[in-house]
Amino acid sequence: MTVSQPRRRRALVLPAGMAMATALAFLPNTAATAATAAPADGRPAAATSGTTAESLSYVVNVRGGHGTPAHVRKAIAKAGGTIVTSYDRIGVIVVHSSNADFARTVRKVRGVQSAGATRHAPLPSAATADTVTPKVLGAAEIAEARADAVDGQDPLQGLQWSLPAIKADQAHEKSLGSSRVTVAVIDTGVDDTHPDIAPNFDRAASVNCVTGKPDTSEGAWRPGAQESPHGTHVAGEIAAAKNGIGMTGVAPGVKVSGIKVSNPDGYFYTEAVVCGFMWAAEHGVDVTNNSYYTDPWYFNCKDDPDQKALLEAVTRATRYAERRGAVNVAAAGNENYDLAADEITDPVSPNDGTPSDRVIDPAECLDIPTQLPGVVTVASTGAKGLKSSFSNYGRGVIDIAAPGGDSTAYQTPAPPATSGLILGTLPGGRWGYMAGTSMASPHVAGVAALIKSRHPYAPPALVKALLYAQADATACTDPYDIDGDGKVDAVCEGPRNRNGFYGWGTADALDAVTR
């Protein structure tokens, strides 16, 4: 989840100089528009008629581990559906259909546990998500950073205030991480030709999952020329090589893979996200980073039959990935929401249709994957170690905090760093700044990779336990008046080592390689 003027999903409007995003925790999915509008009940626009010329994508959930029953296959076909692929181990079937009554019809079939449309925009998507434009590091800035570089550091490391903030610079004197550990960046795609990423790229664990079915063709995991650089930025934060060329990742000795799940229009739909987790599970990935929310709903409510199906499908996929050894790390979001509140007003869902204000109960309506059981939920801090102005929070929801940047006007880094945002790799061999919980999550994913490097046989539960135990306890910021206008901007609750702003504390890379 990144910050760049969002389509209002992670709706942050930061001061001048602060970039925002939307469905990305770097704030990529903000205000999208669609060719067809959704009615007030939230169903796809054509759901009032029996058929529509517009084909939608659906997930149909059945009992996992037994394959798709023949009578369910027949029922899907009879209802006008075409099976794209099925993930039999978790019982999730991806279907396309132009029958607007498809989901309601299939839900009545014996053995179908839930079914729902994954989108409002027709196939291919007619909606367009806002894209984030990072602040690209210019030639003069690069030259100045190189001239000021300290011996033993990569040329741009001085601009990375986030590394000493989690003691990663000290950790690198002990260990860079193991090349036997892979972190999958489930995101908008990764440019593996970047000189800081290429040395550590794991091609075998990379794929394009946009359709919900794996595409392993050469380079399919890369972002298109007009697509978001978000995934490439995240990959560099995690594992940019310590090779004397540009910046340094949190875990510069581990491998990183690209699992592309964002379509050309910038949406992260359920079928793609399920495919991404399943691919990671089946290809030996140790950690997944998830800096997005699953479109088109910011929160998926259990009492809505469509949203219930999406929630169930992604839950099954994340749990399966964890059972196969992956630690799933995700961004908390960028709207300064209290995710432990009694209610939240969601103004952006469905973001590929016609959104409207809806009041939701965050205990029953979840931001996925970040709020799913077992997933590490990451809040963002700025250069002064305070909760970022935009970061979501909530006691019992946030597990851990890490640098995600903030407006330099709010939290100014110490020299030689010049920006309060986070430096990362960009497609085409460039570097640039972004901010958001999208940037905090990869810092935690990198620390988890360092823990896995030191404890190669540790299961996910132990890696997470060490991640939390080693975090530096960070007390509530009280009062929290980040813009200094005399008004409290958020309320933190809980003790020093388990509160709503920082969870168990701020991630600690040095402890990850020494304890």
Short mmCIF file of C-alpha atoms in Angstrom, two decimals:
data_model
loop_
_atom_site.label_atom_id
_atom_site.label_comp_id
_atom_site.label_asym_id
_atom_site.label_seq_id
_atom_site.Cartn_x
_atom_site.Cartn_y
_atom_site.Cartn_z
CA MET A 1 0.00 0.00 0.00
CA THR A 2 1.69 3.07 -1.16
CA VAL A 3 1.04 6.68 -1.03
CA SER A 4 0.48 8.61 -4.23
CA GLN A 5 -2.75 10.46 -4.57
CA PRO A 6 -4.90 7.42 -4.01
CA ARG A 7 -8.15 6.67 -5.70
CA ARG A 8 -9.33 7.06 -2.12
CA ARG A 9 -8.73 3.50 -1.17
CA ARG A 10 -5.89 4.17 1.18
CA ALA A 11 -7.04 7.71 1.06
CA LEU A 12 -4.18 9.90 2.14
CA VAL A 13 -3.71 13.41 1.06
CA LEU A 14 -0.20 14.24 2.17
CA PRO A 15 1.52 17.59 2.18
CA ALA A 16 3.43 18.76 -0.86
CA GLY A 17 6.36 16.49 -1.59
CA MET A 18 4.67 13.33 -0.29
CA ALA A 19 3.79 10.72 -2.88
CA MET A 20 0.73 8.50 -2.37
CA ALA A 21 -0.75 5.31 -3.85
CA THR A 22 -3.83 2.95 -3.92
CA ALA A 23 -4.97 -0.71 -3.58
CA LEU A 24 -1.32 -0.94 -3.10
CA ALA A 25 -0.29 -0.47 0.43
CA PHE A 26 1.91 1.97 -1.15
CA LEU A 27 -1.39 3.47 -1.92
CA PRO A 28 -2.03 2.25 -5.45
CA ASN A 29 -5.79 1.47 -5.74
CA THR A 30 -7.57 4.76 -5.24
CA ALA A 31 -10.34 6.29 -7.25
CA ALA A 32 -11.14 4.04 -10.16
CA THR A 33 -14.00 4.33 -12.58
CA ALA A 34 -15.73 1.58 -14.51
CA ALA A 35 -17.68 1.44 -17.72
CA THR A 36 -20.68 0.04 -15.84
CA ALA A 37 -22.03 1.16 -12.52
CA ALA A 38 -22.88 -1.13 -9.62
CA PRO A 39 -26.27 -0.80 -7.93
CA ALA A 40 -26.57 0.15 -4.30
CA ASP A 41 -26.71 -3.47 -3.14
CA GLY A 42 -23.11 -3.95 -4.30
CA ARG A 43 -23.90 -6.65 -6.88
CA PRO A 44 -22.42 -6.47 -10.38
CA ALA A 45 -24.29 -3.96 -12.51
CA ALA A 46 -26.09 -6.52 -14.67
CA ALA A 47 -27.14 -8.76 -11.80
CA THR A 48 -30.79 -7.78 -12.22
CA SER A 49 -31.07 -9.73 -15.45
CA GLY A 50 -30.46 -13.36 -16.24
CA THR A 51 -27.59 -12.81 -18.66
CA THR A 52 -25.26 -10.06 -19.72
CA ALA A 53 -22.85 -9.71 -22.60
CA GLU A 54 -20.19 -8.73 -20.09
CA SER A 55 -18.21 -11.62 -18.72
CA LEU A 56 -17.12 -11.55 -15.08
CA SER A 57 -14.74 -13.67 -13.07
CA TYR A 58 -15.91 -15.76 -10.11
CA VAL A 59 -14.50 -18.01 -7.42
CA VAL A 60 -16.42 -21.12 -6.43
CA ASN A 61 -15.34 -22.73 -3.17
CA VAL A 62 -15.81 -26.43 -2.50
CA ARG A 63 -14.27 -28.90 -0.09
CA GLY A 64 -10.50 -28.90 -0.54
CA GLY A 65 -8.24 -31.86 -1.22
CA HIS A 66 -10.67 -33.92 -3.25
CA GLY A 67 -10.81 -32.29 -6.67
CA THR A 68 -13.89 -30.68 -8.19
CA PRO A 69 -16.87 -33.05 -7.98
CA ALA A 70 -18.30 -34.00 -11.37
CA HIS A 71 -21.78 -32.72 -10.47
CA VAL A 72 -20.29 -29.32 -9.53
CA ARG A 73 -18.49 -29.13 -12.87
CA LYS A 74 -21.75 -29.90 -14.66
CA ALA A 75 -23.63 -27.32 -12.60
CA ILE A 76 -21.03 -24.67 -13.38
CA ALA A 77 -21.34 -25.37 -17.11
CA LYS A 78 -25.14 -25.44 -16.94
CA ALA A 79 -25.12 -22.05 -15.22
CA GLY A 80 -23.08 -20.60 -18.07
CA GLY A 81 -19.66 -20.83 -16.48
CA THR A 82 -16.31 -21.82 -17.96
CA ILE A 83 -13.68 -23.15 -15.57
CA VAL A 84 -10.39 -21.30 -16.02
CA THR A 85 -8.46 -23.31 -13.44
CA SER A 86 -8.99 -25.01 -10.10
CA TYR A 87 -6.85 -25.21 -7.00
CA ASP A 88 -7.97 -28.60 -5.77
CA ARG A 89 -5.80 -28.64 -2.67
CA ILE A 90 -7.79 -25.76 -1.22
CA GLY A 91 -11.03 -26.25 -3.16
CA VAL A 92 -11.04 -22.94 -5.05
CA ILE A 93 -12.31 -22.91 -8.64
CA VAL A 94 -11.84 -19.89 -10.93
CA VAL A 95 -14.70 -19.43 -13.39
CA HIS A 96 -15.67 -16.94 -16.10
CA SER A 97 -19.33 -16.38 -16.90
CA SER A 98 -21.53 -13.83 -18.65
CA ASN A 99 -24.57 -15.00 -16.67
CA ALA A 100 -25.27 -12.34 -14.06
CA ASP A 101 -27.14 -14.96 -11.98
CA PHE A 102 -24.19 -17.35 -12.06
CA ALA A 103 -23.10 -16.98 -8.43
CA ARG A 104 -26.61 -17.16 -7.01
CA THR A 105 -27.35 -20.24 -9.10
CA VAL A 106 -24.16 -22.11 -8.20
CA ARG A 107 -24.48 -21.37 -4.47
CA LYS A 108 -27.53 -23.67 -4.44
CA VAL A 109 -25.53 -26.63 -5.74
CA ARG A 110 -24.73 -29.41 -3.29
CA GLY A 111 -21.09 -29.26 -2.26
CA VAL A 112 -20.61 -25.57 -3.11
CA GLN A 113 -19.68 -23.79 0.11
CA SER A 114 -19.58 -20.27 -1.32
CA ALA A 115 -19.33 -18.49 -4.66
CA GLY A 116 -18.98 -14.87 -5.68
CA ALA A 117 -17.98 -12.41 -8.37
CA THR A 118 -14.42 -11.19 -7.96
CA ARG A 119 -15.03 -7.89 -9.74
CA HIS A 120 -17.53 -5.39 -11.09
CA ALA A 121 -15.63 -4.30 -14.19
CA PRO A 122 -16.10 -6.79 -17.05
CA LEU A 123 -13.37 -8.92 -18.56
CA PRO A 124 -11.05 -7.46 -19.63
CA SER A 125 -11.34 -4.73 -17.02
CA ALA A 126 -12.88 -1.49 -18.22
CA ALA A 127 -11.80 0.31 -15.08
CA THR A 128 -8.58 2.19 -14.68
CA ALA A 129 -6.75 2.38 -11.38
CA ASP A 130 -4.69 5.40 -10.50
CA THR A 131 -0.99 4.74 -10.83
CA VAL A 132 1.68 6.05 -8.54
CA THR A 133 4.48 8.17 -9.88
CA PRO A 134 7.54 7.85 -7.65
CA LYS A 135 10.06 10.61 -7.13
CA VAL A 136 12.91 9.40 -9.35
CA LEU A 137 16.43 9.97 -8.11
CA GLY A 138 18.16 12.33 -10.54
CA ALA A 139 21.71 12.09 -11.90
CA ALA A 140 22.92 14.97 -9.71
CA GLU A 141 21.49 13.36 -6.57
CA ILE A 142 23.09 10.02 -7.45
CA ALA A 143 26.44 11.69 -8.09
CA GLU A 144 26.29 13.56 -4.78
CA ALA A 145 25.37 10.38 -2.89
CA ARG A 146 28.24 8.51 -4.52
CA ALA A 147 30.66 11.26 -3.58
CA ASP A 148 29.51 11.12 0.05
CA ALA A 149 29.39 7.30 0.26
CA VAL A 150 31.08 5.66 3.23
CA ASP A 151 33.59 2.88 2.64
CA GLY A 152 31.94 -0.51 2.76
CA GLN A 153 28.52 0.84 1.85
CA ASP A 154 26.73 0.87 -1.49
CA PRO A 155 26.74 4.30 -3.16
CA LEU A 156 23.13 5.19 -2.29
CA GLN A 157 22.99 3.67 1.17
CA GLY A 158 23.46 7.03 2.86
CA LEU A 159 20.03 8.03 1.53
CA GLN A 160 18.43 5.01 3.21
CA TRP A 161 17.64 6.24 6.71
CA SER A 162 15.36 3.21 7.07
CA LEU A 163 18.29 0.77 7.33
CA PRO A 164 19.80 2.17 10.56
CA ALA A 165 16.24 2.67 11.86
CA ILE A 166 15.95 -1.13 12.10
CA LYS A 167 19.71 -1.72 12.63
CA ALA A 168 20.03 -3.38 9.24
CA ASP A 169 23.36 -1.62 8.64
CA GLN A 170 24.72 -3.28 11.77
CA ALA A 171 23.16 -6.60 10.83
CA HIS A 172 24.99 -6.60 7.50
CA GLU A 173 28.30 -6.65 9.34
CA LYS A 174 27.22 -10.04 10.72
CA SER A 175 25.19 -11.52 7.86
CA LEU A 176 23.60 -10.51 4.58
CA GLY A 177 21.19 -13.43 4.67
CA SER A 178 21.23 -16.80 2.93
CA SER A 179 20.82 -17.34 -0.81
CA ARG A 180 18.79 -20.43 0.11
CA VAL A 181 15.98 -18.18 1.39
CA THR A 182 13.49 -16.68 -1.09
CA VAL A 183 11.08 -13.81 -0.52
CA ALA A 184 8.23 -13.63 -3.03
CA VAL A 185 7.00 -10.16 -3.93
CA ILE A 186 3.32 -10.68 -4.68
CA ASP A 187 2.68 -7.38 -6.41
CA THR A 188 2.63 -5.49 -9.74
CA GLY A 189 5.60 -7.35 -11.16
CA VAL A 190 9.36 -7.16 -10.69
CA ASP A 191 11.97 -5.93 -13.17
CA ASP A 192 14.58 -8.63 -12.70
CA THR A 193 16.94 -6.89 -15.14
CA HIS A 194 17.62 -4.10 -12.64
CA PRO A 195 21.32 -4.27 -11.65
CA ASP A 196 20.45 -4.25 -7.94
CA ILE A 197 17.89 -7.07 -8.31
CA ALA A 198 19.37 -9.32 -11.00
CA PRO A 199 22.07 -10.91 -8.76
CA ASN A 200 19.45 -12.11 -6.27
CA PHE A 201 16.51 -12.92 -8.53
CA ASP A 202 14.84 -16.34 -8.28
CA ARG A 203 13.38 -17.04 -11.70
CA ALA A 204 12.06 -20.47 -10.78
CA ALA A 205 9.84 -18.96 -8.09
CA SER A 206 8.55 -16.16 -10.37
CA VAL A 207 5.33 -16.13 -12.39
CA ASN A 208 2.46 -14.07 -13.79
CA CYS A 209 -0.81 -14.88 -12.00
CA VAL A 210 -2.96 -12.05 -13.34
CA THR A 211 -5.60 -14.31 -14.95
CA GLY A 212 -5.74 -16.59 -11.93
CA LYS A 213 -3.77 -19.23 -13.84
CA PRO A 214 0.06 -19.33 -13.75
CA ASP A 215 1.88 -17.95 -16.79
CA THR A 216 5.53 -19.03 -16.72
CA SER A 217 6.60 -17.55 -20.04
CA GLU A 218 9.90 -15.68 -20.01
CA GLY A 219 9.61 -12.29 -18.32
CA ALA A 220 5.88 -12.64 -17.64
CA TRP A 221 6.57 -11.52 -14.06
CA ARG A 222 7.83 -8.10 -15.18
CA PRO A 223 5.68 -4.94 -15.14
CA GLY A 224 4.63 -3.56 -18.50
CA ALA A 225 6.03 -0.26 -19.73
CA GLN A 226 2.94 1.64 -18.53
CA GLU A 227 2.37 -0.39 -15.37
CA SER A 228 3.16 0.47 -11.78
CA PRO A 229 6.78 0.30 -10.57
CA HIS A 230 5.50 -0.66 -7.12
CA GLY A 231 6.62 -4.30 -7.13
CA THR A 232 10.11 -3.46 -8.35
CA HIS A 233 10.46 -0.84 -5.60
CA VAL A 234 9.39 -3.37 -2.96
CA ALA A 235 11.79 -6.02 -4.29
CA GLY A 236 14.74 -3.66 -3.95
CA GLU A 237 13.82 -2.72 -0.41
CA ILE A 238 13.94 -6.40 0.51
CA ALA A 239 16.95 -7.73 -1.36
CA ALA A 240 18.81 -5.15 -3.44
CA ALA A 241 22.29 -6.68 -3.72
CA LYS A 242 25.24 -5.25 -1.82
CA ASN A 243 27.25 -5.00 -5.02
CA GLY A 244 28.67 -1.48 -5.16
CA ILE A 245 26.12 -0.28 -7.68
CA GLY A 246 23.15 1.43 -6.03
CA MET A 247 21.19 0.82 -2.84
CA THR A 248 21.17 -2.01 -0.30
CA GLY A 249 18.22 -4.19 0.68
CA VAL A 250 17.33 -5.20 4.24
CA ALA A 251 18.45 -8.74 3.40
CA PRO A 252 20.88 -8.28 0.48
CA GLY A 253 22.02 -11.89 0.47
CA VAL A 254 18.63 -13.60 0.08
CA LYS A 255 16.74 -14.34 -3.11
CA VAL A 256 13.69 -12.44 -4.28
CA SER A 257 11.05 -13.56 -6.77
CA GLY A 258 8.31 -11.72 -8.61
CA ILE A 259 4.73 -12.99 -8.54
CA LYS A 260 2.69 -10.61 -10.63
CA VAL A 261 -0.94 -10.37 -9.54
CA SER A 262 -1.92 -6.84 -10.61
CA ASN A 263 -3.61 -6.58 -14.00
CA PRO A 264 -2.73 -3.87 -16.58
CA ASP A 265 -5.47 -1.68 -15.11
CA GLY A 266 -3.88 -1.84 -11.67
CA TYR A 267 -6.30 -4.17 -9.88
CA PHE A 268 -5.45 -7.05 -7.56
CA TYR A 269 -8.36 -9.45 -8.04
CA THR A 270 -9.05 -12.51 -5.89
CA GLU A 271 -8.25 -15.13 -8.52
CA ALA A 272 -4.81 -13.59 -9.08
CA VAL A 273 -4.06 -13.30 -5.37
CA VAL A 274 -5.07 -16.93 -4.78
CA CYS A 275 -2.84 -18.01 -7.66
CA GLY A 276 0.03 -15.99 -6.17
CA PHE A 277 -0.12 -17.63 -2.77
CA MET A 278 -0.54 -21.08 -4.28
CA TRP A 279 2.47 -20.56 -6.54
CA ALA A 280 4.56 -19.41 -3.60
CA ALA A 281 3.44 -22.44 -1.59
CA GLU A 282 4.38 -24.88 -4.32
CA HIS A 283 7.76 -23.31 -5.14
CA GLY A 284 9.57 -23.26 -1.85
CA VAL A 285 9.06 -19.61 -0.97
CA ASP A 286 10.01 -18.77 2.64
CA VAL A 287 8.39 -15.34 2.96
CA THR A 288 5.73 -13.53 0.94
CA ASN A 289 5.36 -9.76 0.90
CA ASN A 290 1.89 -8.35 0.24
CA SER A 291 1.75 -4.57 -0.12
CA TYR A 292 -1.82 -4.28 -1.44
CA TYR A 293 -5.41 -5.07 -0.62
CA THR A 294 -7.53 -7.40 -2.71
CA ASP A 295 -9.82 -5.45 -5.05
CA PRO A 296 -12.52 -4.34 -5.44
CA TRP A 297 -13.50 -4.21 -1.76
CA TYR A 298 -11.33 -2.42 0.78
CA PHE A 299 -13.08 -4.57 3.39
CA ASN A 300 -14.75 -7.89 2.59
CA CYS A 301 -17.83 -8.50 4.76
CA LYS A 302 -18.81 -11.98 5.86
CA ASP A 303 -22.54 -11.26 5.59
CA ASP A 304 -22.33 -10.48 1.86
CA PRO A 305 -22.40 -13.69 -0.22
CA ASP A 306 -19.96 -12.43 -2.88
CA GLN A 307 -17.51 -10.91 -0.42
CA LYS A 308 -17.75 -13.98 1.82
CA ALA A 309 -16.57 -16.13 -1.10
CA LEU A 310 -13.60 -13.86 -1.83
CA LEU A 311 -12.66 -13.79 1.84
CA GLU A 312 -12.83 -17.58 2.03
CA ALA A 313 -10.77 -18.13 -1.13
CA VAL A 314 -7.89 -15.87 -0.08
CA THR A 315 -7.98 -17.22 3.48
CA ARG A 316 -7.58 -20.77 2.18
CA ALA A 317 -4.66 -19.70 -0.03
CA THR A 318 -2.77 -17.87 2.72
CA ARG A 319 -3.24 -20.73 5.15
CA TYR A 320 -2.03 -23.22 2.57
CA ALA A 321 1.08 -21.13 1.88
CA GLU A 322 1.83 -21.00 5.60
CA ARG A 323 1.33 -24.75 5.97
CA ARG A 324 3.89 -25.19 3.20
CA GLY A 325 6.43 -23.05 5.06
CA ALA A 326 5.84 -19.43 4.02
CA VAL A 327 5.61 -16.51 6.43
CA ASN A 328 3.04 -14.10 4.98
CA VAL A 329 3.74 -10.40 5.63
CA ALA A 330 1.30 -7.65 4.63
CA ALA A 331 0.86 -3.87 4.77
CA ALA A 332 -1.76 -2.48 7.15
CA GLY A 333 -3.04 0.27 4.83
CA ASN A 334 -2.72 4.01 4.49
CA GLU A 335 -5.92 5.71 5.62
CA ASN A 336 -5.09 6.36 9.27
CA TYR A 337 -7.98 4.03 10.15
CA ASP A 338 -8.28 2.52 13.60
CA LEU A 339 -8.82 -1.09 12.56
CA ALA A 340 -9.91 -1.93 16.12
CA ALA A 341 -12.69 0.66 16.15
CA ASP A 342 -16.36 -0.24 16.46
CA GLU A 343 -17.03 0.97 12.93
CA ILE A 344 -15.27 2.45 9.92
CA THR A 345 -16.72 4.34 6.96
CA ASP A 346 -15.41 2.86 3.70
CA PRO A 347 -15.94 5.38 0.87
CA VAL A 348 -14.10 3.60 -1.94
CA SER A 349 -15.73 0.19 -2.43
CA PRO A 350 -16.23 -1.28 -4.93
CA ASN A 351 -13.33 0.58 -6.49
CA ASP A 352 -13.92 -0.85 -9.97
CA GLY A 353 -17.61 0.06 -9.96
CA THR A 354 -19.56 2.85 -8.32
CA PRO A 355 -18.29 3.29 -4.77
CA SER A 356 -20.43 4.70 -2.01
CA ASP A 357 -19.97 5.35 1.69
CA ARG A 358 -20.69 2.22 3.71
CA VAL A 359 -20.25 1.79 7.43
CA ILE A 360 -18.57 -1.49 8.28
CA ASP A 361 -17.71 -3.43 11.41
CA PRO A 362 -13.96 -4.17 11.15
CA ALA A 363 -14.48 -7.31 13.23
CA GLU A 364 -16.76 -8.73 10.51
CA CYS A 365 -15.39 -6.98 7.41
CA LEU A 366 -11.70 -7.61 6.75
CA ASP A 367 -9.00 -5.95 4.68
CA ILE A 368 -7.43 -8.93 2.93
CA PRO A 369 -4.85 -10.36 3.06
CA THR A 370 -3.48 -8.19 5.89
CA GLN A 371 -6.20 -8.97 8.45
CA LEU A 372 -6.37 -12.70 7.79
CA PRO A 373 -5.38 -15.18 10.51
CA GLY A 374 -1.66 -15.89 10.57
CA VAL A 375 -0.67 -12.94 8.37
CA VAL A 376 1.87 -10.48 9.84
CA THR A 377 0.20 -7.03 9.79
CA VAL A 378 2.71 -4.18 9.44
CA ALA A 379 2.25 -0.53 10.39
CA SER A 380 4.47 2.26 9.07
CA THR A 381 6.86 4.60 10.86
CA GLY A 382 8.66 7.72 9.66
CA ALA A 383 12.20 8.99 10.03
CA LYS A 384 11.64 9.98 13.67
CA GLY A 385 10.31 6.56 14.57
CA LEU A 386 6.72 7.74 15.01
CA LYS A 387 3.67 6.21 13.36
CA SER A 388 3.44 7.58 9.84
CA SER A 389 0.68 10.15 9.43
CA PHE A 390 -1.20 7.85 7.05
CA SER A 391 -0.63 4.42 8.62
CA ASN A 392 -3.61 2.37 9.76
CA TYR A 393 -3.39 1.20 13.34
CA GLY A 394 -5.38 -0.71 15.96
CA ARG A 395 -4.68 -2.60 19.17
CA GLY A 396 -4.76 -6.33 18.56
CA VAL A 397 -4.56 -5.80 14.78
CA ILE A 398 -1.07 -4.40 14.22
CA ASP A 399 1.64 -6.99 14.83
CA ILE A 400 4.80 -4.98 14.19
CA ALA A 401 6.05 -1.67 12.78
CA ALA A 402 8.80 -0.70 10.35
CA PRO A 403 9.90 2.29 8.27
CA GLY A 404 7.47 3.21 5.51
CA GLY A 405 8.26 6.91 5.29
CA ASP A 406 6.28 10.08 5.91
CA SER A 407 6.23 13.68 4.78
CA THR A 408 9.59 15.31 5.47
CA ALA A 409 7.57 18.16 6.96
CA TYR A 410 6.39 15.76 9.67
CA GLN A 411 9.43 13.54 10.19
CA THR A 412 12.78 14.80 8.88
CA PRO A 413 15.64 12.30 8.52
CA ALA A 414 19.17 12.97 9.70
CA PRO A 415 21.81 13.74 7.03
CA PRO A 416 23.03 12.47 4.67
CA ALA A 417 19.45 11.28 3.95
CA THR A 418 17.47 14.06 2.30
CA SER A 419 13.96 12.61 1.99
CA GLY A 420 11.54 11.26 4.55
CA LEU A 421 10.33 8.76 1.94
CA ILE A 422 11.78 5.31 1.26
CA LEU A 423 14.37 4.69 -1.46
CA GLY A 424 13.80 1.71 -3.71
CA THR A 425 14.63 0.26 -7.11
CA LEU A 426 12.59 1.26 -10.16
CA PRO A 427 12.21 -0.42 -13.56
CA GLY A 428 14.83 0.50 -16.13
CA GLY A 429 17.77 0.51 -13.74
CA ARG A 430 16.61 3.56 -11.80
CA TRP A 431 16.03 4.36 -8.12
CA GLY A 432 13.39 6.51 -6.51
CA TYR A 433 11.30 7.36 -3.48
CA MET A 434 7.89 6.10 -2.39
CA ALA A 435 6.07 5.97 0.93
CA GLY A 436 3.30 3.95 2.53
CA THR A 437 2.72 0.85 4.58
CA SER A 438 3.65 -0.77 1.26
CA MET A 439 7.22 0.23 2.07
CA ALA A 440 7.03 -0.84 5.73
CA SER A 441 5.94 -4.38 4.92
CA PRO A 442 9.06 -5.25 2.84
CA HIS A 443 11.30 -4.09 5.68
CA VAL A 444 9.62 -6.67 7.90
CA ALA A 445 9.71 -9.29 5.14
CA GLY A 446 13.46 -8.68 4.89
CA VAL A 447 13.92 -9.12 8.64
CA ALA A 448 11.86 -12.33 8.51
CA ALA A 449 14.19 -13.54 5.74
CA LEU A 450 17.21 -12.83 7.94
CA ILE A 451 15.61 -14.84 10.76
CA LYS A 452 14.93 -17.71 8.35
CA SER A 453 18.54 -17.49 7.16
CA ARG A 454 19.81 -17.91 10.71
CA HIS A 455 17.23 -20.60 11.57
CA PRO A 456 16.77 -22.48 8.27
CA TYR A 457 14.56 -25.19 9.73
CA ALA A 458 12.29 -22.88 11.69
CA PRO A 459 8.60 -23.24 10.74
CA PRO A 460 6.56 -20.08 10.09
CA ALA A 461 5.16 -20.00 13.63
CA LEU A 462 8.68 -19.87 15.09
CA VAL A 463 9.89 -17.26 12.59
CA LYS A 464 6.95 -15.04 13.55
CA ALA A 465 7.53 -15.62 17.25
CA LEU A 466 11.17 -14.56 16.87
CA LEU A 467 10.16 -11.58 14.74
CA TYR A 468 7.91 -10.31 17.52
CA ALA A 469 10.19 -11.25 20.42
CA GLN A 470 13.15 -9.47 18.82
CA ALA A 471 11.21 -6.31 17.95
CA ASP A 472 12.23 -3.20 19.86
CA ALA A 473 9.33 -2.35 22.17
CA THR A 474 7.98 1.07 21.18
CA ALA A 475 5.69 2.94 23.53
CA CYS A 476 2.53 4.68 22.38
CA THR A 477 2.96 8.18 21.03
CA ASP A 478 0.63 10.12 23.30
CA PRO A 479 -0.63 12.59 22.38
CA TYR A 480 -0.19 11.89 18.66
CA ASP A 481 -0.31 15.25 16.89
CA ILE A 482 1.84 14.50 13.85
CA ASP A 483 1.15 17.78 12.04
CA GLY A 484 1.53 19.96 15.14
CA ASP A 485 -1.81 21.73 14.78
CA GLY A 486 -2.82 21.09 18.39
CA LYS A 487 -5.35 18.38 17.48
CA VAL A 488 -4.89 14.67 18.22
CA ASP A 489 -4.63 12.79 14.90
CA ALA A 490 -4.95 9.23 16.26
CA VAL A 491 -5.18 7.53 19.65
CA CYS A 492 -2.78 4.73 20.56
CA GLU A 493 -3.84 2.13 23.11
CA GLY A 494 -1.86 -0.58 24.84
CA PRO A 495 1.44 -1.16 26.63
CA ARG A 496 4.95 -0.56 25.34
CA ASN A 497 5.31 -4.05 23.90
CA ARG A 498 1.82 -4.57 22.43
CA ASN A 499 -0.03 -1.47 21.32
CA GLY A 500 -2.14 -0.20 18.48
CA PHE A 501 0.52 1.90 16.75
CA TYR A 502 3.55 -0.38 16.82
CA GLY A 503 2.31 -3.84 17.82
CA TRP A 504 5.13 -5.80 19.44
CA GLY A 505 7.50 -2.99 18.48
CA THR A 506 9.78 -1.87 15.66
CA ALA A 507 11.46 -4.62 13.62
CA ASP A 508 15.09 -5.32 14.58
CA ALA A 509 17.39 -6.73 11.88
CA LEU A 510 20.45 -6.96 14.15
CA ASP A 511 18.70 -9.29 16.58
CA ALA A 512 17.52 -11.31 13.59
CA VAL A 513 21.09 -12.28 12.70
CA THR A 514 22.52 -12.58 16.22
CA ARG A 515 19.83 -14.21 18.32
#
